[in-house]
Amino acid sequence: YQEEELKHLPHTKIWLQLAEPVKKIVEEKIAKKKITLEERSEYTEKMNVVEQLRHLMKYPYIRKRVREGKLNVMGWYYNIEEGEIYNYDRKRRRFIRVE
């Protein structure tokens, strides 16, 4: 996005800025390997799920309840075209298809 384009959309600008870490991750991936636009989109969507999980775990009350086993935070990726759902496994650091 261009700064000037969002001058009159401050909330949209803030929302897009939250995705900056994901953008950097994706750009690094692309620099190392050529991928299709479809692969880039899927990777971006998945990395956004991972980033949002990281954001949630920054809240002390969420982190505490997760450690205590009182709360399970899940990150799902929906592949609408295939009708599949993937859950992010933080221990294995990958998405696993939900059966």
C-alpha positions as protocol buffer text, in pm:
chain_id: "A"
residue {
  index: 1
  type: TYR
  ca { x: 0 y: 0 z: 0 }
}
residue {
  index: 2
  type: GLN
  ca { x: 101 y: 359 z: -52 }
}
residue {
  index: 3
  type: GLU
  ca { x: 96 y: 600 z: 244 }
}
residue {
  index: 4
  type: GLU
  ca { x: -75 y: 870 z: 39 }
}
residue {
  index: 5
  type: GLU
  ca { x: -359 y: 636 z: -62 }
}
residue {
  index: 6
  type: LEU
  ca { x: -448 y: 575 z: 303 }
}
residue {
  index: 7
  type: LYS
  ca { x: -430 y: 935 z: 422 }
}
residue {
  index: 8
  type: HIS
  ca { x: -809 y: 948 z: 461 }
}
residue {
  index: 9
  type: LEU
  ca { x: -835 y: 592 z: 595 }
}
residue {
  index: 10
  type: PRO
  ca { x: -643 y: 598 z: 925 }
}
residue {
  index: 11
  type: HIS
  ca { x: -803 y: 283 z: 1066 }
}
residue {
  index: 12
  type: THR
  ca { x: -727 y: 87 z: 751 }
}
residue {
  index: 13
  type: LYS
  ca { x: -370 y: 212 z: 762 }
}
residue {
  index: 14
  type: ILE
  ca { x: -329 y: 90 z: 1122 }
}
residue {
  index: 15
  type: TRP
  ca { x: -483 y: -246 z: 1032 }
}
residue {
  index: 16
  type: LEU
  ca { x: -244 y: -287 z: 738 }
}
residue {
  index: 17
  type: GLN
  ca { x: 54 y: -188 z: 951 }
}
residue {
  index: 18
  type: LEU
  ca { x: -23 y: -482 z: 1178 }
}
residue {
  index: 19
  type: ALA
  ca { x: 57 y: -709 z: 885 }
}
residue {
  index: 20
  type: GLU
  ca { x: 406 y: -561 z: 829 }
}
residue {
  index: 21
  type: PRO
  ca { x: 585 y: -849 z: 1011 }
}
residue {
  index: 22
  type: VAL
  ca { x: 401 y: -1097 z: 787 }
}
residue {
  index: 23
  type: LYS
  ca { x: 494 y: -898 z: 477 }
}
residue {
  index: 24
  type: LYS
  ca { x: 862 y: -914 z: 575 }
}
residue {
  index: 25
  type: ILE
  ca { x: 847 y: -1290 z: 637 }
}
residue {
  index: 26
  type: VAL
  ca { x: 685 y: -1347 z: 298 }
}
residue {
  index: 27
  type: GLU
  ca { x: 933 y: -1121 z: 118 }
}
residue {
  index: 28
  type: GLU
  ca { x: 1223 y: -1317 z: 271 }
}
residue {
  index: 29
  type: LYS
  ca { x: 1066 y: -1642 z: 156 }
}
residue {
  index: 30
  type: ILE
  ca { x: 1019 y: -1512 z: -197 }
}
residue {
  index: 31
  type: ALA
  ca { x: 1376 y: -1382 z: -213 }
}
residue {
  index: 32
  type: LYS
  ca { x: 1504 y: -1733 z: -140 }
}
residue {
  index: 33
  type: LYS
  ca { x: 1266 y: -1925 z: -363 }
}
residue {
  index: 34
  type: LYS
  ca { x: 1050 y: -1856 z: -663 }
}
residue {
  index: 35
  type: ILE
  ca { x: 687 y: -1925 z: -586 }
}
residue {
  index: 36
  type: THR
  ca { x: 363 y: -1869 z: -773 }
}
residue {
  index: 37
  type: LEU
  ca { x: 114 y: -1597 z: -682 }
}
residue {
  index: 38
  type: GLU
  ca { x: -118 y: -1867 z: -546 }
}
residue {
  index: 39
  type: GLU
  ca { x: 159 y: -2009 z: -325 }
}
residue {
  index: 40
  type: ARG
  ca { x: 249 y: -1658 z: -210 }
}
residue {
  index: 41
  type: SER
  ca { x: -112 y: -1587 z: -115 }
}
residue {
  index: 42
  type: GLU
  ca { x: -147 y: -1911 z: 79 }
}
residue {
  index: 43
  type: TYR
  ca { x: 185 y: -1859 z: 256 }
}
residue {
  index: 44
  type: THR
  ca { x: 90 y: -1500 z: 344 }
}
residue {
  index: 45
  type: GLU
  ca { x: -245 y: -1613 z: 485 }
}
residue {
  index: 46
  type: LYS
  ca { x: -82 y: -1885 z: 693 }
}
residue {
  index: 47
  type: MET
  ca { x: 190 y: -1656 z: 825 }
}
residue {
  index: 48
  type: ASN
  ca { x: -79 y: -1407 z: 923 }
}
residue {
  index: 49
  type: VAL
  ca { x: -244 y: -1677 z: 1136 }
}
residue {
  index: 50
  type: VAL
  ca { x: 91 y: -1748 z: 1303 }
}
residue {
  index: 51
  type: GLU
  ca { x: 151 y: -1377 z: 1365 }
}
residue {
  index: 52
  type: GLN
  ca { x: -193 y: -1333 z: 1522 }
}
residue {
  index: 53
  type: LEU
  ca { x: -123 y: -1626 z: 1756 }
}
residue {
  index: 54
  type: ARG
  ca { x: 199 y: -1451 z: 1858 }
}
residue {
  index: 55
  type: HIS
  ca { x: 4 y: -1133 z: 1928 }
}
residue {
  index: 56
  type: LEU
  ca { x: -245 y: -1319 z: 2146 }
}
residue {
  index: 57
  type: MET
  ca { x: 31 y: -1483 z: 2347 }
}
residue {
  index: 58
  type: LYS
  ca { x: 169 y: -1139 z: 2438 }
}
residue {
  index: 59
  type: TYR
  ca { x: -128 y: -1086 z: 2670 }
}
residue {
  index: 60
  type: PRO
  ca { x: -24 y: -1207 z: 3018 }
}
residue {
  index: 61
  type: TYR
  ca { x: -372 y: -1334 z: 3108 }
}
residue {
  index: 62
  type: ILE
  ca { x: -391 y: -1541 z: 2789 }
}
residue {
  index: 63
  type: ARG
  ca { x: -35 y: -1675 z: 2825 }
}
residue {
  index: 64
  type: LYS
  ca { x: -105 y: -1770 z: 3190 }
}
residue {
  index: 65
  type: ARG
  ca { x: -423 y: -1961 z: 3110 }
}
residue {
  index: 66
  type: VAL
  ca { x: -257 y: -2142 z: 2821 }
}
residue {
  index: 67
  type: ARG
  ca { x: 29 y: -2251 z: 3050 }
}
residue {
  index: 68
  type: GLU
  ca { x: -221 y: -2366 z: 3313 }
}
residue {
  index: 69
  type: GLY
  ca { x: -411 y: -2569 z: 3054 }
}
residue {
  index: 70
  type: LYS
  ca { x: -726 y: -2362 z: 3109 }
}
residue {
  index: 71
  type: LEU
  ca { x: -724 y: -2216 z: 2759 }
}
residue {
  index: 72
  type: ASN
  ca { x: -633 y: -2361 z: 2422 }
}
residue {
  index: 73
  type: VAL
  ca { x: -555 y: -2102 z: 2155 }
}
residue {
  index: 74
  type: MET
  ca { x: -581 y: -2235 z: 1801 }
}
residue {
  index: 75
  type: GLY
  ca { x: -494 y: -2083 z: 1466 }
}
residue {
  index: 76
  type: TRP
  ca { x: -690 y: -2216 z: 1173 }
}
residue {
  index: 77
  type: TYR
  ca { x: -629 y: -2173 z: 802 }
}
residue {
  index: 78
  type: TYR
  ca { x: -929 y: -2233 z: 576 }
}
residue {
  index: 79
  type: ASN
  ca { x: -871 y: -2356 z: 222 }
}
residue {
  index: 80
  type: ILE
  ca { x: -1212 y: -2272 z: 83 }
}
residue {
  index: 81
  type: GLU
  ca { x: -1141 y: -2405 z: -265 }
}
residue {
  index: 82
  type: GLU
  ca { x: -1054 y: -2752 z: -132 }
}
residue {
  index: 83
  type: GLY
  ca { x: -1297 y: -2742 z: 161 }
}
residue {
  index: 84
  type: GLU
  ca { x: -1017 y: -2813 z: 409 }
}
residue {
  index: 85
  type: ILE
  ca { x: -922 y: -2668 z: 747 }
}
residue {
  index: 86
  type: TYR
  ca { x: -568 y: -2665 z: 885 }
}
residue {
  index: 87
  type: ASN
  ca { x: -470 y: -2604 z: 1246 }
}
residue {
  index: 88
  type: TYR
  ca { x: -133 y: -2452 z: 1332 }
}
residue {
  index: 89
  type: ASP
  ca { x: 69 y: -2683 z: 1557 }
}
residue {
  index: 90
  type: ARG
  ca { x: 299 y: -2452 z: 1754 }
}
residue {
  index: 91
  type: LYS
  ca { x: 522 y: -2737 z: 1874 }
}
residue {
  index: 92
  type: ARG
  ca { x: 584 y: -2868 z: 1522 }
}
residue {
  index: 93
  type: ARG
  ca { x: 564 y: -2519 z: 1369 }
}
residue {
  index: 94
  type: ARG
  ca { x: 343 y: -2625 z: 1081 }
}
residue {
  index: 95
  type: PHE
  ca { x: -19 y: -2648 z: 974 }
}
residue {
  index: 96
  type: ILE
  ca { x: -188 y: -2986 z: 1006 }
}
residue {
  index: 97
  type: ARG
  ca { x: -509 y: -3074 z: 825 }
}
residue {
  index: 98
  type: VAL
  ca { x: -807 y: -3116 z: 1056 }
}
residue {
  index: 99
  type: GLU
  ca { x: -975 y: -3450 z: 988 }
}
